Structure formats: structure tokens, C-alpha cells
XYZ file of C-alpha atoms in Angstrom:
520
model
C 19.176 17.513 15.762
C 20.588 20.032 13.754
C 21.935 19.517 10.164
C 25.146 19.059 10.368
C 28.604 20.341 8.617
C 28.849 17.684 6.354
C 25.815 19.358 4.979
C 26.834 22.637 3.516
C 24.297 24.323 0.225
C 27.036 23.504 -2.882
C 26.237 23.844 -6.545
C 25.815 20.715 -8.576
C 25.311 19.426 -11.666
C 22.349 16.417 -12.158
C 21.659 14.595 -15.267
C 18.982 12.534 -16.647
C 18.560 10.734 -19.602
C 15.854 12.672 -21.025
C 17.818 15.650 -21.371
C 21.303 17.011 -23.923
C 22.731 19.051 -20.690
C 23.001 18.657 -16.953
C 21.296 20.687 -14.957
C 22.177 22.705 -12.358
C 21.054 22.754 -8.919
C 21.777 23.826 -5.281
C 22.074 20.628 -2.324
C 23.274 20.118 0.482
C 24.315 16.300 0.693
C 25.213 14.005 3.476
C 22.814 15.622 6.182
C 23.607 13.586 9.434
C 20.049 12.429 11.187
C 21.547 10.570 13.572
C 24.653 11.490 15.916
C 28.150 9.453 15.200
C 25.273 7.218 12.786
C 27.233 5.201 10.269
C 27.632 6.682 6.671
C 24.000 5.593 5.628
C 22.100 7.526 8.297
C 21.963 10.510 6.294
C 19.858 12.433 3.536
C 20.445 15.516 0.883
C 18.166 17.990 -0.207
C 18.015 19.410 -3.730
C 16.731 23.145 -4.474
C 16.319 24.999 -7.653
C 19.377 26.890 -9.118
C 18.220 30.610 -8.403
C 20.055 33.740 -6.964
C 18.120 33.208 -3.756
C 19.294 29.547 -3.268
C 22.594 30.572 -4.704
C 23.293 32.755 -1.693
C 23.087 29.451 0.342
C 26.104 28.064 -0.999
C 28.592 27.905 1.603
C 26.008 27.791 4.656
C 25.252 25.927 6.825
C 21.204 23.692 6.453
C 18.870 26.095 9.218
C 15.542 25.369 7.848
C 13.683 23.889 4.488
C 12.983 26.871 1.617
C 9.192 27.850 1.823
C 7.168 28.575 -1.224
C 6.477 32.154 -0.845
C 3.720 32.388 -2.778
C 1.364 33.735 -0.721
C -2.118 31.510 -1.705
C -0.290 28.222 -2.213
C -1.804 25.532 0.047
C 0.070 22.496 -2.006
C 2.782 20.851 -0.502
C 6.463 22.601 -1.245
C 8.350 19.574 -0.696
C 8.733 15.862 -1.931
C 10.179 13.078 0.470
C 11.702 10.306 -1.779
C 12.487 6.776 -0.409
C 14.687 5.013 -2.676
C 14.402 1.343 -3.128
C 17.198 -1.548 -3.654
C 15.660 -4.524 -2.024
C 17.085 -3.311 1.498
C 20.347 -4.204 0.577
C 21.976 -2.647 -2.482
C 24.901 -0.518 -1.305
C 25.061 1.000 -5.762
C 21.514 2.262 -5.198
C 20.931 5.614 -2.224
C 20.011 8.801 -2.010
C 21.310 10.193 -5.658
C 19.045 7.896 -7.287
C 16.747 10.886 -7.044
C 19.045 12.863 -9.349
C 17.386 12.533 -13.074
C 13.915 12.798 -10.840
C 15.751 16.172 -9.216
C 16.828 17.038 -13.276
C 12.916 17.202 -14.860
C 11.794 18.860 -11.604
C 14.034 21.387 -11.212
C 14.847 21.878 -15.030
C 13.724 25.623 -15.573
C 14.002 27.256 -12.077
C 12.712 30.366 -13.199
C 9.316 28.575 -14.601
C 6.553 28.466 -11.957
C 5.698 24.981 -13.235
C 4.824 23.598 -9.660
C 5.003 24.311 -6.088
C 7.901 21.511 -5.113
C 10.550 24.167 -3.726
C 13.017 21.432 -2.462
C 13.483 17.787 -2.981
C 14.398 15.867 -0.363
C 16.355 12.001 -0.947
C 16.634 9.660 2.459
C 19.592 6.750 2.675
C 18.821 4.893 5.787
C 21.140 1.374 6.895
C 21.537 -1.496 4.752
C 21.266 -5.189 5.525
C 24.295 -7.512 4.117
C 24.568 -8.359 0.594
C 26.732 -11.232 0.316
C 26.213 -11.607 -3.607
C 26.068 -8.379 -4.838
C 28.001 -8.935 -8.356
C 30.770 -6.123 -7.037
C 30.664 -5.496 -3.676
C 29.506 -8.266 -1.560
C 29.434 -8.102 2.139
C 28.596 -10.801 4.840
C 29.248 -10.238 8.432
C 28.894 -14.187 8.183
C 32.479 -14.921 6.796
C 35.566 -14.866 9.025
C 37.563 -12.140 8.662
C 34.979 -10.020 7.128
C 35.562 -6.467 8.040
C 32.884 -4.984 10.007
C 30.482 -2.133 7.702
C 27.946 -0.884 10.541
C 25.930 0.804 7.406
C 25.292 -2.453 5.723
C 24.618 -4.951 8.780
C 20.661 -3.742 9.325
C 17.943 -6.158 10.516
C 14.087 -4.899 10.415
C 12.844 -2.630 11.868
C 16.090 -0.802 11.781
C 15.380 0.399 8.087
C 12.553 2.019 8.822
C 13.560 3.132 12.246
C 16.428 5.150 10.474
C 13.625 6.142 8.012
C 11.889 7.831 11.479
C 14.968 9.713 12.631
C 15.468 11.547 9.144
C 11.660 12.605 9.618
C 12.911 14.089 12.833
C 16.039 16.171 11.491
C 13.380 17.175 8.399
C 10.830 18.367 11.185
C 12.996 20.357 13.247
C 14.332 22.178 9.667
C 10.503 22.868 9.138
C 8.507 19.410 7.476
C 4.860 19.882 9.253
C 1.952 18.121 8.451
C 0.465 18.758 4.929
C 3.677 20.273 3.818
C 5.219 17.245 1.246
C 4.278 14.563 -0.913
C 6.084 11.449 0.286
C 7.184 8.955 -2.659
C 9.130 5.714 -2.527
C 10.617 3.589 -5.325
C 10.434 -0.747 -4.425
C 11.631 -1.187 -1.285
C 11.750 2.685 -0.806
C 7.359 2.371 -1.441
C 7.609 -0.336 1.736
C 9.117 2.040 3.706
C 7.085 4.948 2.913
C 3.972 3.135 3.451
C 4.815 1.778 6.592
C 6.049 5.393 8.102
C 3.084 6.850 6.763
C 0.135 4.262 7.541
C 1.324 3.156 10.668
C 2.171 4.722 14.199
C 5.948 4.521 15.148
C 5.492 3.102 18.031
C 4.751 -0.341 16.244
C 8.769 -0.259 14.994
C 10.117 0.277 18.577
C 11.721 -2.409 19.678
C 14.158 -3.524 22.661
C 17.246 -2.423 20.025
C 15.637 1.039 19.580
C 17.076 4.217 21.400
C 13.610 5.832 22.522
C 13.791 8.404 20.054
C 11.847 7.042 17.734
C 8.836 9.512 16.818
C 5.854 9.852 14.019
C 6.068 11.938 10.898
C 4.200 14.557 10.058
C 1.269 13.667 7.593
C 2.634 13.631 3.885
C -0.041 15.642 2.022
C -0.004 12.106 -0.327
C 1.566 9.379 -0.616
C 2.856 7.907 -4.127
C 4.452 3.798 -4.612
C 5.837 3.250 -7.507
C 6.850 -0.695 -8.177
C 6.533 -1.257 -4.649
C 7.200 -4.176 -1.740
C 3.814 -4.717 -0.171
C 3.385 -7.723 0.678
C 6.612 -9.678 2.172
C 5.459 -13.211 2.234
C 3.819 -13.549 -1.214
C 7.108 -12.174 -2.844
C 7.871 -16.442 -1.541
C 5.107 -17.605 -1.601
C 2.634 -15.861 -4.306
C 4.380 -14.138 -7.735
C 2.532 -15.760 -10.216
C 4.007 -17.632 -13.158
C 5.798 -14.939 -14.431
C 7.708 -14.257 -11.683
C 8.251 -17.536 -9.787
C 11.974 -18.343 -11.091
C 12.600 -15.403 -8.604
C 11.157 -17.222 -4.941
C 14.469 -18.339 -4.209
C 16.291 -14.278 -4.804
C 13.203 -13.342 -2.423
C 13.509 -15.382 0.502
C 17.438 -14.954 0.922
C 17.050 -11.023 0.878
C 13.719 -11.283 3.377
C 15.178 -13.395 5.138
C 18.554 -11.051 5.734
C 16.571 -7.947 6.028
C 13.645 -9.252 7.851
C 14.363 -12.353 9.589
C 14.401 -16.025 9.073
C 10.882 -15.976 11.210
C 8.503 -15.844 8.104
C 5.250 -15.848 10.486
C 6.865 -12.358 11.584
C 7.010 -11.134 7.710
C 3.499 -10.528 8.045
C 3.990 -7.661 10.324
C 6.219 -5.465 8.656
C 3.973 -5.962 4.993
C 2.459 -2.958 4.405
C -0.962 -5.242 2.925
C -0.605 -6.670 5.678
C -0.693 -3.608 8.223
C -3.311 -2.006 7.807
C -6.876 -2.064 10.086
C -9.589 -0.326 8.316
C -11.025 0.547 11.441
C -7.770 2.535 12.904
C -6.321 4.037 9.557
C -10.089 5.265 9.029
C -9.880 6.740 12.516
C -5.847 8.353 11.921
C -7.497 9.629 8.333
C -10.037 11.507 9.975
C -7.956 13.230 12.247
C -5.349 14.087 9.983
C -2.494 12.047 11.102
C -2.140 10.029 8.082
C -2.652 11.185 4.318
C -6.007 11.494 2.415
C -4.754 10.777 -0.932
C -2.453 7.232 -1.838
C -1.221 7.125 -5.803
C 0.288 3.863 -6.306
C 1.421 2.233 -9.672
C 3.177 -0.600 -11.579
C 4.546 -1.068 -14.084
C 3.605 -4.137 -16.127
C 6.319 -4.837 -17.913
C 8.456 -5.153 -14.103
C 11.002 -8.385 -14.801
C 11.296 -7.881 -10.398
C 8.096 -7.476 -9.143
C 4.672 -8.496 -10.057
C 1.405 -6.787 -10.389
C -0.070 -8.726 -7.381
C 1.942 -6.442 -5.104
C -0.230 -3.337 -6.283
C -3.562 -4.812 -6.672
C -3.093 -5.941 -3.184
C -1.749 -3.120 -1.802
C -4.579 -0.795 -3.526
C -6.962 -3.494 -2.508
C -6.378 -3.003 1.363
C -6.256 0.581 1.123
C -9.986 0.895 -0.850
C -11.183 -0.455 2.323
C -10.227 2.606 4.429
C -12.564 4.591 5.107
C -12.026 8.703 3.907
C -9.091 7.337 1.866
C -8.530 8.601 -1.834
C -7.210 5.748 -4.051
C -5.533 6.567 -7.140
C -4.294 3.842 -9.710
C -0.599 5.510 -11.271
C -0.176 5.002 -14.975
C 3.001 6.338 -15.051
C 5.124 3.322 -14.491
C 6.520 1.836 -17.740
C 9.306 -0.563 -18.906
C 11.935 -2.096 -16.234
C 11.732 -2.315 -12.796
C 14.532 1.087 -12.397
C 12.514 2.703 -14.845
C 11.067 5.413 -12.225
C 14.289 6.609 -10.647
C 17.227 5.938 -14.119
C 14.121 7.805 -16.153
C 13.314 10.566 -13.525
C 10.517 11.543 -15.875
C 8.236 9.173 -14.563
C 8.794 10.183 -10.730
C 8.817 13.961 -11.597
C 5.047 12.959 -13.523
C 3.720 11.174 -10.746
C 4.183 14.117 -8.457
C 2.918 16.322 -11.518
C -0.257 14.255 -10.946
C -0.402 14.120 -7.340
C -0.124 17.886 -7.361
C -3.127 17.867 -9.699
C -5.402 15.764 -7.859
C -4.810 17.507 -4.593
C -6.052 20.780 -6.512
C -8.475 19.430 -8.592
C -10.240 15.863 -8.422
C -9.135 15.240 -4.893
C -11.216 17.836 -3.537
C -14.469 18.095 -5.803
C -14.504 14.861 -6.758
C -16.222 11.837 -4.493
C -15.441 9.013 -4.866
C -15.831 4.942 -3.959
C -12.609 4.886 -2.488
C -13.363 7.498 0.057
C -16.514 4.971 1.428
C -16.616 1.714 2.732
C -17.668 -0.681 -0.085
C -19.745 -3.561 1.028
C -20.360 -6.298 -1.961
C -23.963 -8.270 -1.702
C -24.440 -11.322 -3.700
C -28.040 -12.505 -5.058
C -28.615 -8.521 -5.087
C -31.311 -9.148 -7.659
C -33.060 -11.742 -5.470
C -35.128 -11.437 -2.387
C -32.091 -11.482 0.170
C -29.808 -9.747 -1.553
C -31.884 -6.866 -2.791
C -33.532 -6.423 0.715
C -30.065 -5.850 2.023
C -29.759 -3.375 -0.615
C -33.074 -1.591 -0.235
C -32.435 -1.088 3.519
C -28.871 0.206 2.734
C -30.114 2.611 0.543
C -33.026 3.927 3.187
C -30.856 5.167 5.576
C -28.784 8.099 4.885
C -26.576 7.508 7.438
C -24.763 4.299 6.064
C -25.864 5.512 2.088
C -23.114 8.193 3.189
C -20.742 5.608 4.759
C -20.732 3.081 2.583
C -20.300 2.134 -1.449
C -22.780 -0.826 -2.377
C -21.409 -3.395 -5.629
C -24.247 -6.369 -5.866
C -23.469 -9.818 -7.496
C -25.475 -11.540 -9.895
C -24.594 -13.457 -12.822
C -26.165 -11.408 -15.069
C -24.711 -7.770 -14.827
C -26.745 -6.241 -17.617
C -30.067 -8.116 -16.818
C -33.079 -5.215 -16.173
C -33.128 -6.133 -12.625
C -29.944 -5.047 -12.412
C -29.619 -1.909 -14.185
C -32.928 -0.585 -12.261
C -30.273 -1.262 -9.068
C -27.584 0.725 -11.549
C -29.837 3.815 -11.845
C -29.805 4.114 -7.955
C -26.418 3.836 -7.787
C -25.164 0.498 -6.912
C -22.337 -0.903 -8.830
C -23.302 -4.243 -10.323
C -20.467 -7.060 -11.280
C -20.706 -10.230 -12.619
C -19.788 -13.051 -11.015
C -19.835 -17.130 -11.078
C -20.020 -18.891 -7.848
C -18.383 -21.786 -8.966
C -15.496 -20.098 -9.896
C -13.358 -18.363 -6.908
C -11.288 -16.306 -9.746
C -14.854 -14.842 -10.768
C -15.543 -14.713 -7.197
C -12.043 -12.718 -6.075
C -12.509 -10.396 -8.655
C -15.928 -9.144 -7.786
C -15.042 -8.654 -4.222
C -11.453 -7.006 -4.221
C -11.721 -3.886 -2.405
C -14.288 -4.844 0.224
C -14.544 -3.908 3.522
C -17.612 -6.046 3.790
C -19.944 -8.850 2.453
C -22.847 -10.131 2.391
C -23.031 -14.078 0.953
C -26.382 -16.271 0.114
C -26.397 -19.061 -1.649
C -29.416 -20.788 -2.808
C -30.286 -24.414 -3.313
C -33.450 -23.680 -4.915
C -31.646 -22.754 -8.272
C -32.440 -24.847 -11.152
C -28.618 -25.016 -11.697
C -27.712 -26.332 -7.974
C -30.509 -28.155 -6.167
C -28.067 -30.496 -4.463
C -26.241 -30.471 -0.380
C -22.622 -31.073 -1.960
C -23.127 -27.924 -4.661
C -24.539 -25.397 -2.556
C -21.879 -26.521 0.351
C -19.340 -25.804 -2.494
C -20.929 -22.557 -3.424
C -21.117 -21.136 -0.119
C -17.209 -22.246 0.797
C -15.985 -20.426 -2.362
C -17.875 -17.040 -1.592
C -16.047 -17.553 1.759
C -12.877 -18.249 0.370
C -12.583 -15.649 -1.770
C -13.624 -13.197 1.246
C -11.038 -14.692 3.110
C -8.058 -14.243 0.556
C -9.330 -10.851 -0.462
C -8.880 -9.742 3.444
C -12.594 -8.633 4.189
C -12.891 -7.230 7.175
C -16.756 -7.955 7.903
C -18.170 -11.440 6.004
C -22.384 -11.412 6.896
C -23.263 -15.502 5.779
C -27.083 -16.613 5.643
C -27.181 -19.518 7.245
C -29.963 -21.785 8.298
C -30.014 -24.342 11.888
C -28.371 -27.668 11.310
C -31.811 -30.048 11.410
C -30.131 -32.846 11.394
C -28.146 -32.524 14.315
C -30.935 -30.381 16.314
C -32.583 -33.177 15.486
C -30.330 -35.422 16.857
C -31.264 -37.442 13.476
C -34.825 -37.702 13.439
C -34.946 -35.000 10.537
C -33.107 -36.232 7.608
C -32.423 -35.007 4.196
C -32.974 -31.267 4.853
C -30.330 -30.362 2.600
C -31.684 -26.714 1.924
C -31.242 -26.107 5.648
C -28.327 -28.601 6.476
C -26.362 -27.147 3.720
C -25.765 -23.987 5.147
C -25.569 -24.972 8.384
C -22.412 -26.841 6.789
C -20.764 -23.929 5.376
C -21.234 -22.129 8.736
C -19.157 -24.531 10.641
C -16.387 -24.525 7.789
C -16.996 -20.664 8.052
C -16.320 -20.847 11.568
C -13.720 -22.869 11.842
C -11.240 -20.990 9.068
C -12.565 -17.262 9.678
C -8.854 -16.032 11.560
C -9.234 -12.691 12.705
C -12.185 -11.697 9.664
C -15.157 -10.584 11.453
C -18.193 -12.357 10.691
C -21.784 -12.581 11.460
C -24.691 -14.957 10.680
C -28.492 -13.784 9.288
C -30.890 -16.163 9.585
C -33.900 -15.518 7.755
C -37.248 -16.278 9.448
C -35.699 -17.728 12.513
């Protein structure tokens, strides 16, 4: 649809707590992206105040301005999606204005390629306990508010409708950076990484289209793993469990088994998304950032998302370092969002285009890397040009500084230490891996026990499950006692591995699992 008359260009001022004076900009506000929509189905477009943009004042929005630099290949636009837990009526598209102030404080300066900043509103969910504007449609005689009645997937459908309008105004593949804060990061990742048909249901109007590919995707203090906001907050944020349970049930429904289908950290299929990146249907640069001081969102939200992203072939994943302070600091301060955008622009011009990264390959983690089996697996991969180009190797050993480990480092293998008796140690070693080769050693002087070897094998597999490994290969042996109907007893170095294989098979879920039997 075309921008409506409510979206006329006008002169305005935006502020940042870091500036003593307001910054003058040209803006078109409340541009509806749905015909006859509610008051939040709209977006704002901000431009720097220049002689050229001032000539637009009083006219309707018909297109997005472009950077006229003849040699510019960087994005022209920033598109931002605000947070607010899908429900806060006080946190809307205008929350980007502090960042706008930083972007356009000197309209004559050619300090970036960004010529317009776009901020999307979307229909919110009810917020019965809001301190000043409570809304609960379940309460008798409550006046209906269509702008606050959303339940997933309405939020993401609104975002996609907003992009349909922006496409009609000139937004194309690679022409913009997409950023989101908090719940807005969830929406941004949903929109950019998943095909639009995933968000269509029986209530859709049938016109939900995919978005143009962003040049880069940025998530700041984001919410990516919805179930973990209730069941995996950690000690620092455990007191928020009931708050998250309430807001998620309101925004996504009471069926908690359905929450993963809306979670970016659960949506990503490595093979599918690798193909989308390769075919230019998804961004090839993603930056995620999280403040360690965030009082509302634990670090594990960002860590889980980053680990999932690092499984995607061809995707450059960067850990941002701008987010500090409270949860709302990025949009309140403005400079955090804008500096992150500038970091992305720098990556698009320098590091991203020139420096190869482990994140651009699927990571294979090999246990027993300095032993016979693990070392052999590494040798096979290093001997193949095709496999070397496709996979990055990480070796696991007890002592990553040993001479044998350092020999592998010299060959380009990342070596890490881990203790197979410690799940946390194993998870840290596996994190970000696409595939894992697992092997245990019964004859180790600290093992020599079926019980211990079984537990170690289960530990490796459990760590793989918890870190969302796609493909697990386990080195096993036949179950001697079973296949001989009990004739061969106490062949523990065989049977222990077989017990682990049975455990893996029973608990693998959707994980791809293969078994290797040496000498069989």
C-alpha cells in the first residue's frame, strides 16, 4: 500500500541525554502500513535536516531517499524494531529518537552511509499489570483496544506488513541494516531468518510477504529463547520467572510446548539457513550484544543465540561490545544503538569482506583429538580440500597446551581443554559446534570401569543435546553380553560403549546421530 496522508514530512526535534541541545530532523510519523489498521500499525521515517530534505516538508512520503554517493555500496537505511516485552504501551517507535539524534546531529557531515532511519510500531499484547496504563480485555466492561489485543503471530505479521510498505517505497535487498532491542530483537530475527510463510496462520490476511534481505542483522539485549526465559533464567534472574511466564502466556499463549516455534534460537535449521544465506535470502552478517548489567535479561539469551548462529555456514557472527548498563540503556542513551550500527558498517567495509572467520564454517568438535581415533578423524578432514573449506576443526583434550595438542594447533585446529566428568566443561568445549565426534577410553588409568565410561559417554552426549549440536557421531562397540545371549560376561570395554549408544538412541530426539565401530 502507499503511505497515507498521515505521514507527511515535517520538521521536528529529537533529543539524547548525551547532548545539551535537541537535534533538528525531518520526519514522517504514523505512516500506516495496513489499510484501516489500528493506531499502532504504522511506522516513522527520520531524515537528517538538510536543504534537500527540508524541501519535502508538507509533502507525502512517496519513496525513501538514497545516498547519492556514486561509489557507495553500503546500506542507505537503518530499520529498527522497538522492545517492551510485546506489551508496553509507553515503548513505541519514537524510542529510536535518541539514536536518531546521534546519527543526524551534524547533517552536513558525511560520517555514514545512512540517509534514513525507520522505526516500526506493531500491535501489542494486553498488559493487565501496567503501572499507569493497565489493559486486560478479560475484565468485564473493559473498553476494547484493537492496538493492544495481539497474540503471536500478530506481532511478527505486523512487522512483515511494515516491510511490505517499505518495499513499495524502495527498500531492496542489501539496502538496510535491521536492528532490534529486547522483544524487538526477537521480531527482527524472526523476520530476517525465517521464511514469511512460517508466520502465516488461519487468521492471516494472506498478504504476509517476505522481507528484503538486510545487509546486517543486529540484536541488542534480545529475547531469543522463550522457554528459557521461564525455565533457564539462572540464579541472577530467577526472581523474574513468574513475570516472564505471565507475559509469555499473554503474548504467545498458554501452550508452552508451542513457544519454541516462535523462538529464534529454536527456529534455525543449520542446513536450511545456510542455503538461505548462500542464495542471498538471509543476511550474511549478524551482530549480537548483551549488557552484563542487564537487570531483566540474562546473558544466556545472547549466548544461546550466538551459539546457534555459529552453526550456519557462510554466516559471519560477531559479538558486539557496546551494550552496558540497564536493559533500556541502548534506546535511552541512543549512542549504544548508533555505535553498534557504525560497527556493522565498518564490518561491512573491512573485516566482514576481507577476514575469513571460523564463524563462516560449520565447526566440528573432535574428542580424543590427541589420541588414535580423534587424531585420525582430524587427519582425514585436513587431507581433504573440500572438507577443509567446509568445516573448522576444534579438538578436545585434557591438556590443550601439551606438545601433541600444539602440533594440531600448528595445523589450524583450535584446541580446547575439557573434563569428561564435568558437564559444564564439556558444554563450554562444544558450544557453537555443528557436529561432534565423541569417543571414550576405557583403558585410561583414571577409568578402567564400565560405570565410569558409561557416565562419561552420557556426559558428552548430554552436553551435545544442551548445546543443540546438529550431528553427533559416537565411537561405540557391540554389546557383547547381549549378542552372545550372556555367554560373554564382563567384556566391559565393549559393553559400556554399547550402553551409551542405547542411551543416545533413546534420547537423541531430532539430533542426527551416527555410530562408528572401529575394527568391526
